[in-house]
mmCIF file of C-alpha atoms in Angstrom:
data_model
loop_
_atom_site.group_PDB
_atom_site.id
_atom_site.type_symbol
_atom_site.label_atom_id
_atom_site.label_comp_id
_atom_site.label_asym_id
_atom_site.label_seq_id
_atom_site.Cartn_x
_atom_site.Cartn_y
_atom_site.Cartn_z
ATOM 1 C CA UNK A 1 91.799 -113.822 82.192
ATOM 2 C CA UNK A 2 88.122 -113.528 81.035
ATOM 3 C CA UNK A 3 87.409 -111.723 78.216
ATOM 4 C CA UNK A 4 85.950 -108.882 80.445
ATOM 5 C CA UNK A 5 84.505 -108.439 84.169
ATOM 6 C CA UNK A 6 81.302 -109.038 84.709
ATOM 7 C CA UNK A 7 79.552 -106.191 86.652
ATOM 8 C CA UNK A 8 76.765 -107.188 88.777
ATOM 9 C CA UNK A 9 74.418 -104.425 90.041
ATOM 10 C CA UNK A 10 75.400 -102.217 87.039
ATOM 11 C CA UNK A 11 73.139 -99.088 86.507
ATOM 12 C CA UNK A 12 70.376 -99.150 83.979
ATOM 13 C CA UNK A 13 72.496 -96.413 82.153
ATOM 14 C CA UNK A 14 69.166 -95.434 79.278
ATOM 15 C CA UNK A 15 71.918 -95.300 77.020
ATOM 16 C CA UNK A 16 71.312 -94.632 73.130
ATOM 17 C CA UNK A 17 71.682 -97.997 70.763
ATOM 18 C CA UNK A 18 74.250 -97.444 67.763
ATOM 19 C CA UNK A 19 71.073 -97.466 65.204
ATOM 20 C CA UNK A 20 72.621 -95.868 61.842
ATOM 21 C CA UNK A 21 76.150 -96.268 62.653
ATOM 22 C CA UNK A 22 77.289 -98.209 59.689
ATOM 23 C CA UNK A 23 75.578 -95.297 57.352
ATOM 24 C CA UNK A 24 77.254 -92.873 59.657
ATOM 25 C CA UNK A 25 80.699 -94.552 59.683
ATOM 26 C CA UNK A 26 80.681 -94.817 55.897
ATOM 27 C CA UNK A 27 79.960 -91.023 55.138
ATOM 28 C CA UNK A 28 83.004 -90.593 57.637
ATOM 29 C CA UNK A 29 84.890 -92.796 55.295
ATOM 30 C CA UNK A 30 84.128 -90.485 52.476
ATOM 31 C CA UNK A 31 83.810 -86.799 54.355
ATOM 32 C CA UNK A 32 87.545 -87.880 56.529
ATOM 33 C CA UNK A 33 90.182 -85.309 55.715
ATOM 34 C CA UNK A 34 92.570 -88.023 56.754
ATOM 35 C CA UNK A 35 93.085 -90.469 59.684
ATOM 36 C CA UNK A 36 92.960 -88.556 62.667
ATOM 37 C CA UNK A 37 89.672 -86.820 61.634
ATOM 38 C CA UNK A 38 87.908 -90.736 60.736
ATOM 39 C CA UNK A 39 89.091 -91.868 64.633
ATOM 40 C CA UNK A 40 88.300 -88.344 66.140
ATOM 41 C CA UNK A 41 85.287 -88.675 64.818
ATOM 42 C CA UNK A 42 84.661 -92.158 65.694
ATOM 43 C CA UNK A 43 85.553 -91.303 69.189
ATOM 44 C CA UNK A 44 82.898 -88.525 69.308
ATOM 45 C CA UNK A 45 80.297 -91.296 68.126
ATOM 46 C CA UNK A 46 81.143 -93.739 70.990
ATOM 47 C CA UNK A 47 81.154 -90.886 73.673
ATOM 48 C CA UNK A 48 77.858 -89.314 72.567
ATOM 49 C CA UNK A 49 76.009 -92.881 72.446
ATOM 50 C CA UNK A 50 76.987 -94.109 75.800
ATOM 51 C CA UNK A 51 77.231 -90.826 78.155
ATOM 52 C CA UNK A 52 74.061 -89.685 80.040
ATOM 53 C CA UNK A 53 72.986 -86.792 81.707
ATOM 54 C CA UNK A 54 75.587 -86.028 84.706
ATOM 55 C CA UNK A 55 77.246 -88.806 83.525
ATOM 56 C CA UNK A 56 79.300 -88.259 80.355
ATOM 57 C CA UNK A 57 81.723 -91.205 78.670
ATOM 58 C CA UNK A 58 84.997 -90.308 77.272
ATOM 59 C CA UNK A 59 86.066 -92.318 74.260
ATOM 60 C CA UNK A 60 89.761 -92.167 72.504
ATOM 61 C CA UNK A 61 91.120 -94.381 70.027
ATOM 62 C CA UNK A 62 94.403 -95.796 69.537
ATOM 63 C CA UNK A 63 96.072 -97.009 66.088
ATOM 64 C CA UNK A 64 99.484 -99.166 66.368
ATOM 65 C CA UNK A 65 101.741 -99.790 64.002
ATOM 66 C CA UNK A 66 104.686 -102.432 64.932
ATOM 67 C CA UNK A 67 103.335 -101.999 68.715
ATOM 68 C CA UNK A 68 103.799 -98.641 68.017
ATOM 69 C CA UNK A 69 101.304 -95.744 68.376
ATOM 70 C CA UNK A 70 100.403 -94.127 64.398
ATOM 71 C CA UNK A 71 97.668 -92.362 65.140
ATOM 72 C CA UNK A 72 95.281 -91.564 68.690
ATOM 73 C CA UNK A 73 92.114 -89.769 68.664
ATOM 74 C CA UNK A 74 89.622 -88.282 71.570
ATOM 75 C CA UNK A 75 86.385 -87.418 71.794
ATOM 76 C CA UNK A 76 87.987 -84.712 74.026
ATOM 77 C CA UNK A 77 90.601 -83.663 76.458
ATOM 78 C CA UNK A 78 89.785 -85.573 79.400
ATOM 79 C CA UNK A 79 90.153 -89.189 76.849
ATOM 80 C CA UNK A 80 93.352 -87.637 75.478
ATOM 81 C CA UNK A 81 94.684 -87.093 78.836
ATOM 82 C CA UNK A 82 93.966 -90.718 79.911
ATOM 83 C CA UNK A 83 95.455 -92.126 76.011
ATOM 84 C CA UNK A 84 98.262 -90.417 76.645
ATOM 85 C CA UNK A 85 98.714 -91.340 80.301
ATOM 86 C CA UNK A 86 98.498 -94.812 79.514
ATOM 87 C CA UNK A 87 101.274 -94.738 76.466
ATOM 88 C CA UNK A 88 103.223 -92.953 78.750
ATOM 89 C CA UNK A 89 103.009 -95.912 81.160
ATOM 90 C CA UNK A 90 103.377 -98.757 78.365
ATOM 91 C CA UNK A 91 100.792 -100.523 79.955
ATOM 92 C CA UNK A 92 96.910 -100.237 80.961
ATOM 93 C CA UNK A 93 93.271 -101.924 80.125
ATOM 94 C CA UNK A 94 93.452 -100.699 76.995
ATOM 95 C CA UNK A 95 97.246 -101.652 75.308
ATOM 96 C CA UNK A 96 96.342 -104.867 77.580
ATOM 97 C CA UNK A 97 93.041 -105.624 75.131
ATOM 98 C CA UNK A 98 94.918 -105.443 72.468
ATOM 99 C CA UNK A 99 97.539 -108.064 73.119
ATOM 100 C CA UNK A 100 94.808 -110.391 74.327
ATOM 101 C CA UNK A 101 92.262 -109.397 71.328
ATOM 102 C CA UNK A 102 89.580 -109.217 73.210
ATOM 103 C CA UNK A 103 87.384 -107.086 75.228
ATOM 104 C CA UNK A 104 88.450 -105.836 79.079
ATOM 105 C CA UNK A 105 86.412 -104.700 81.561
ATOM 106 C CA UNK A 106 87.143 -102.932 84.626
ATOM 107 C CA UNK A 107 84.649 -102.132 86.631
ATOM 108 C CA UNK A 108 86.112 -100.300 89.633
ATOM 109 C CA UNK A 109 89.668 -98.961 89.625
ATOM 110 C CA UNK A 110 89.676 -98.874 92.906
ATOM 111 C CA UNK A 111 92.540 -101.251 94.515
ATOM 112 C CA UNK A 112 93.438 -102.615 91.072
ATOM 113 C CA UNK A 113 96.729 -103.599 91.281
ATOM 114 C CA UNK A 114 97.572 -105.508 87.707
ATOM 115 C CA UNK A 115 98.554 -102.042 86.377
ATOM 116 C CA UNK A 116 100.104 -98.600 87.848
ATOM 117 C CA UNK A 117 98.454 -96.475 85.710
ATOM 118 C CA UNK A 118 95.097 -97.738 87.075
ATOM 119 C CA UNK A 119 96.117 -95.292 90.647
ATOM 120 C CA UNK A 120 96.989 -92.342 87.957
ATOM 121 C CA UNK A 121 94.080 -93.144 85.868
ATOM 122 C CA UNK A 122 91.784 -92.979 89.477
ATOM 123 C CA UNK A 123 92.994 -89.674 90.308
ATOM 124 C CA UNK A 124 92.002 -88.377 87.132
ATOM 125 C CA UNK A 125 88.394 -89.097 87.764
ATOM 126 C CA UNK A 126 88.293 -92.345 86.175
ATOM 127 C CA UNK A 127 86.446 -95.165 88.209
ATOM 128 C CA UNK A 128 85.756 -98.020 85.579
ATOM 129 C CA UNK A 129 87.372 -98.347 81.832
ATOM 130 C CA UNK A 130 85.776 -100.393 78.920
ATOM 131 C CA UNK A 131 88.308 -101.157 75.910
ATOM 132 C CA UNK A 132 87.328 -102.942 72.817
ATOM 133 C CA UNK A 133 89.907 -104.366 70.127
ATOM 134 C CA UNK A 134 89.179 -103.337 66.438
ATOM 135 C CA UNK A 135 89.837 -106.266 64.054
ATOM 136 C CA UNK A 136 91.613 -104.863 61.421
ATOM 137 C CA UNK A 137 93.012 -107.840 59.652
ATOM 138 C CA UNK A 138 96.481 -107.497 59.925
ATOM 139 C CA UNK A 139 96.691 -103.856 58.842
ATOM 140 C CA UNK A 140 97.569 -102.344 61.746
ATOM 141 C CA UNK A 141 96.035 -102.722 66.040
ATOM 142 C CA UNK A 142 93.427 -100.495 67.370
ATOM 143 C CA UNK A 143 91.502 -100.136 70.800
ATOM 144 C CA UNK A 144 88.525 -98.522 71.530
ATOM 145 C CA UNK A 145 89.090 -97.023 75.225
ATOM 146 C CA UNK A 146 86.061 -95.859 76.829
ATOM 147 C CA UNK A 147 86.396 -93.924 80.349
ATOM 148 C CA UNK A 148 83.458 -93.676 83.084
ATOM 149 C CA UNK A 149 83.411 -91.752 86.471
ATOM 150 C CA UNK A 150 81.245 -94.357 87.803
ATOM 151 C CA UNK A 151 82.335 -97.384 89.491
ATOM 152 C CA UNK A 152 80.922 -100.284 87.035
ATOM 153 C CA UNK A 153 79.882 -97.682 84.813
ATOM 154 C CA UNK A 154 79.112 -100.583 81.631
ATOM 155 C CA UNK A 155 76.898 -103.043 81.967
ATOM 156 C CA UNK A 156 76.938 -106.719 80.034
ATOM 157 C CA UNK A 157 74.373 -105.012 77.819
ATOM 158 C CA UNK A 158 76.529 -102.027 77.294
ATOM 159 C CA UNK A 159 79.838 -104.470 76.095
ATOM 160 C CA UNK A 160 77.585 -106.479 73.908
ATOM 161 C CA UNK A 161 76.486 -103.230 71.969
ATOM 162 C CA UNK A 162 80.300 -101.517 72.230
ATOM 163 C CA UNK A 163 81.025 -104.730 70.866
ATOM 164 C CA UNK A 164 78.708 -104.873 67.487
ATOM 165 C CA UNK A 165 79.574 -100.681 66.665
ATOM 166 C CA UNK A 166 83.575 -101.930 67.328
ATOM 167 C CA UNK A 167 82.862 -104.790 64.582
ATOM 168 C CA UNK A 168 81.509 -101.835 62.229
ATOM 169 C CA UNK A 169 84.006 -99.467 62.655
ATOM 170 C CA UNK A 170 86.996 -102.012 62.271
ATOM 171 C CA UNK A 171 85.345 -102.394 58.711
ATOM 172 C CA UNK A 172 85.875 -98.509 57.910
ATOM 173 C CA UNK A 173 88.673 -98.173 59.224
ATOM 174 C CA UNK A 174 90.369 -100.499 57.341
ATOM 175 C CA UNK A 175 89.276 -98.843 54.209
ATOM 176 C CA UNK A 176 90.183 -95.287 55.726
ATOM 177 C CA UNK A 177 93.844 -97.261 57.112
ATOM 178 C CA UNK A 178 93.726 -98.734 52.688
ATOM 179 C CA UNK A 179 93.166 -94.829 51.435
ATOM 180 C CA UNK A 180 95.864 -93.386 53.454
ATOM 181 C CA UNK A 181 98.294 -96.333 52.414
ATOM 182 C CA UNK A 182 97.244 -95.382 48.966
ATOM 183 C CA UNK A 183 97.748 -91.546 49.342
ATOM 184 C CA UNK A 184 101.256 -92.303 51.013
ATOM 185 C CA UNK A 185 102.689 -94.221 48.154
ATOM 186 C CA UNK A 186 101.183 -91.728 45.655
ATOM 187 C CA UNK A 187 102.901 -89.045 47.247
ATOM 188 C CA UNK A 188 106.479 -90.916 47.553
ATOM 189 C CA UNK A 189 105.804 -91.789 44.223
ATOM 190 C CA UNK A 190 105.211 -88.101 43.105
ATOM 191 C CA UNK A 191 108.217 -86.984 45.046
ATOM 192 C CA UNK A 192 110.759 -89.441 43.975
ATOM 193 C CA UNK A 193 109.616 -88.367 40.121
ATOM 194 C CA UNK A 194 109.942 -84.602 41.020
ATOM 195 C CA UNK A 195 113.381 -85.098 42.498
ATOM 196 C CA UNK A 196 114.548 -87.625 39.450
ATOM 197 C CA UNK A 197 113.411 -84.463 37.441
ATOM 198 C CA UNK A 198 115.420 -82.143 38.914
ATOM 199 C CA UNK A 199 118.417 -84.250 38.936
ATOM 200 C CA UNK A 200 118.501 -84.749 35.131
ATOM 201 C CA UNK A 201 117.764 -81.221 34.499
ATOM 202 C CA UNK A 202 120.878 -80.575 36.380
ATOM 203 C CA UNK A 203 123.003 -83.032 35.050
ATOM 204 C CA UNK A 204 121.795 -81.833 31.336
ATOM 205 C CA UNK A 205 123.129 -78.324 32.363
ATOM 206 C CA UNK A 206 126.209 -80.066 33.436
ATOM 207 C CA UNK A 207 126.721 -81.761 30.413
ATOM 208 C CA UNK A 208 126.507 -78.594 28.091
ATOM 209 C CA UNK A 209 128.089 -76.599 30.501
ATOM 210 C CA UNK A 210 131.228 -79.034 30.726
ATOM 211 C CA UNK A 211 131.341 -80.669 27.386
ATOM 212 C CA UNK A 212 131.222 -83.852 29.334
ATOM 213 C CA UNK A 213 129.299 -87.513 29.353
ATOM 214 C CA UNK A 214 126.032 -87.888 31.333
ATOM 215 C CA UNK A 215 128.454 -90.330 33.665
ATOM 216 C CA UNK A 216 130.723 -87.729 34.162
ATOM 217 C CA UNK A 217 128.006 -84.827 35.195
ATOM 218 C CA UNK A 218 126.704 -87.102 37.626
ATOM 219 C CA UNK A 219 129.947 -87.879 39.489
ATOM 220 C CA UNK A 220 130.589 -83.899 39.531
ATOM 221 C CA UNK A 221 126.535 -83.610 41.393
ATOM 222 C CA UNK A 222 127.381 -86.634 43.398
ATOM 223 C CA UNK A 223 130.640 -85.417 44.688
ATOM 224 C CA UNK A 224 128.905 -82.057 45.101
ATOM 225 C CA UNK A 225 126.632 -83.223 47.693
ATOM 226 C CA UNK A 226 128.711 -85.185 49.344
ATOM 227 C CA UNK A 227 131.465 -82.712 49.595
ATOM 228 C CA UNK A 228 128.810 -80.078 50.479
ATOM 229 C CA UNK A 229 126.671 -82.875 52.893
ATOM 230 C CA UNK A 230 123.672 -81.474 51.301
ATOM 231 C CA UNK A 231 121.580 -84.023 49.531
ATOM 232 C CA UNK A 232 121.359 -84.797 46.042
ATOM 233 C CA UNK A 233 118.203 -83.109 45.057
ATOM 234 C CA UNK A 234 119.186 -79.974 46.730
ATOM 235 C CA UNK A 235 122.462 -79.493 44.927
ATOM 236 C CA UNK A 236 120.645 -80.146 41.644
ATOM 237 C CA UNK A 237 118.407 -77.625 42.509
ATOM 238 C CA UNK A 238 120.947 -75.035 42.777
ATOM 239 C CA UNK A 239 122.426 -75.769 39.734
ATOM 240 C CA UNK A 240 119.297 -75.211 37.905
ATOM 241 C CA UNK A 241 118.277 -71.594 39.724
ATOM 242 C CA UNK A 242 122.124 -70.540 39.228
ATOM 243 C CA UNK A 243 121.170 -71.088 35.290
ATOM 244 C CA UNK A 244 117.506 -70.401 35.682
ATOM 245 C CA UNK A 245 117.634 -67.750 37.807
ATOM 246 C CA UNK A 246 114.588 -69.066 39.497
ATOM 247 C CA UNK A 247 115.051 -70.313 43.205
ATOM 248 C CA UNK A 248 111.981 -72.359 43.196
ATOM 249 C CA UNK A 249 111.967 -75.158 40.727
ATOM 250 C CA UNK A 250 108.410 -76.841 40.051
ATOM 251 C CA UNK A 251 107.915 -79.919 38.672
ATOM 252 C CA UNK A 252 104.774 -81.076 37.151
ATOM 253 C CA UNK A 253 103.128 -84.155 36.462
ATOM 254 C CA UNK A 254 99.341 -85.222 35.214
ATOM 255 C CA UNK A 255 97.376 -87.041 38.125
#
């Protein structure tokens, strides 16, 4: 298979070039609220650069994780419709990039047989599909899945410059994919400290309570929970707001 189709007679489109994406990408990096707002974003970017008067281009993106979907992003319904058709099929242009790693092109959906959802894809006013790979470096997979009404609606010119704004984006999101990592394990980090918190509080008030070792008070909250099937940090919890008083118990620690 060729890395894409070539598409002879292909419009002159007049699209817009990608001039100032990097700076553009990189204040996404920074303005994100998390992942699904960077590739939302992104998607928006694609769409708005390649669509023309009467003849607009709908852009998702697609993050995997172990082959499986993490995070998908439109530029708006019509791409999210298509993304999700496509998952829902397990197969397309698009999942198909990504196992090759390289760009696919096809230019007219019409009578494509290598995949069904090409026939559902047509009857949702789809005639050609673009999708671009996003080399993350191991992090994760993403595809850049663009969506045309017009029958070889991207020309050579049009996968060359897809190309160059995919290579810039990959860069971003990989730092945006690092951040979120990085927020993840903070947050396990901060939970698994609040709950260790709780559950020596408790087995303090078990101790005085009892007269008994620390080993002890922690076999009577283990057997608790598991008598109770309620997990560990929750029958802690109890214990302290039955001495407390206080049904909320807050935890704090500095940043």
């Amino acid at each position: 298979m060729t890395s894409y189709e070539e598409s002879p007679g292909s419009l002159d489109t007049g699209r817009q070039e990608f001039h100032g994406a990097e700076t553009t990408l990189q204040n996404l990096v920074l303005d994100s609220q998390d992942i699904v707002d960077f590739l939302t974003e992104l998607a928006v970017i694609a769409s708005s650069r390649l669509s023309t008067p009467g003849y607009p281009v709908h852009a998702g993106v697609t993050v995997l994780r172990h082959k499986r979907p993490e995070a998908v992003a439109s530029s708006d319904a019509q791409a999210k419709a298509l993304d999700e058709l496509q998952n829902g099929f397990g197969d397309g242009p698009c999942l198909t990039a990504l196992r090759i790693k390289r760009p696919l092109l096809v230019s007219d959906l019409t009578g494509e047989q290598r995949w069904p959802y090409a026939k559902a894809a047509k009857a949702n006013g789809v005639a050609s599909i673009l999708a671009v790979p996003l080399d993350l470096a191991g992090e994760a997979e993403a595809v850049l899945n663009l969506y045309s009404g017009r029958t070889h609606g991207f020309s050579a010119d049009d996968i060359s410059t897809v190309e160059g704004f995919a290579s810039q984006a990959s860069a971003s999101l990989r730092l945006v994919l690092r951040i979120t990592q990085l927020s993840e394990a903070r947050n396990d980090l901060s939970s698994a400290l609040e709950s260790r918190t709780v559950i020596d509080m408790a087995i303090g008030a078990i101790m005085a309570e009892n007269r008994c070792s620390r080993d002890t008070a922690f076999s009577i909250l283990t057997k608790a929970s598991s008598t109770r099937n309620v997990k560990l940090r929750e029958v802690a919890a109890s214990v302290i707001a039955s001495i407390s008083g206080e049904k909320q118990i807050n935890t704090f620690f500095d940043e």
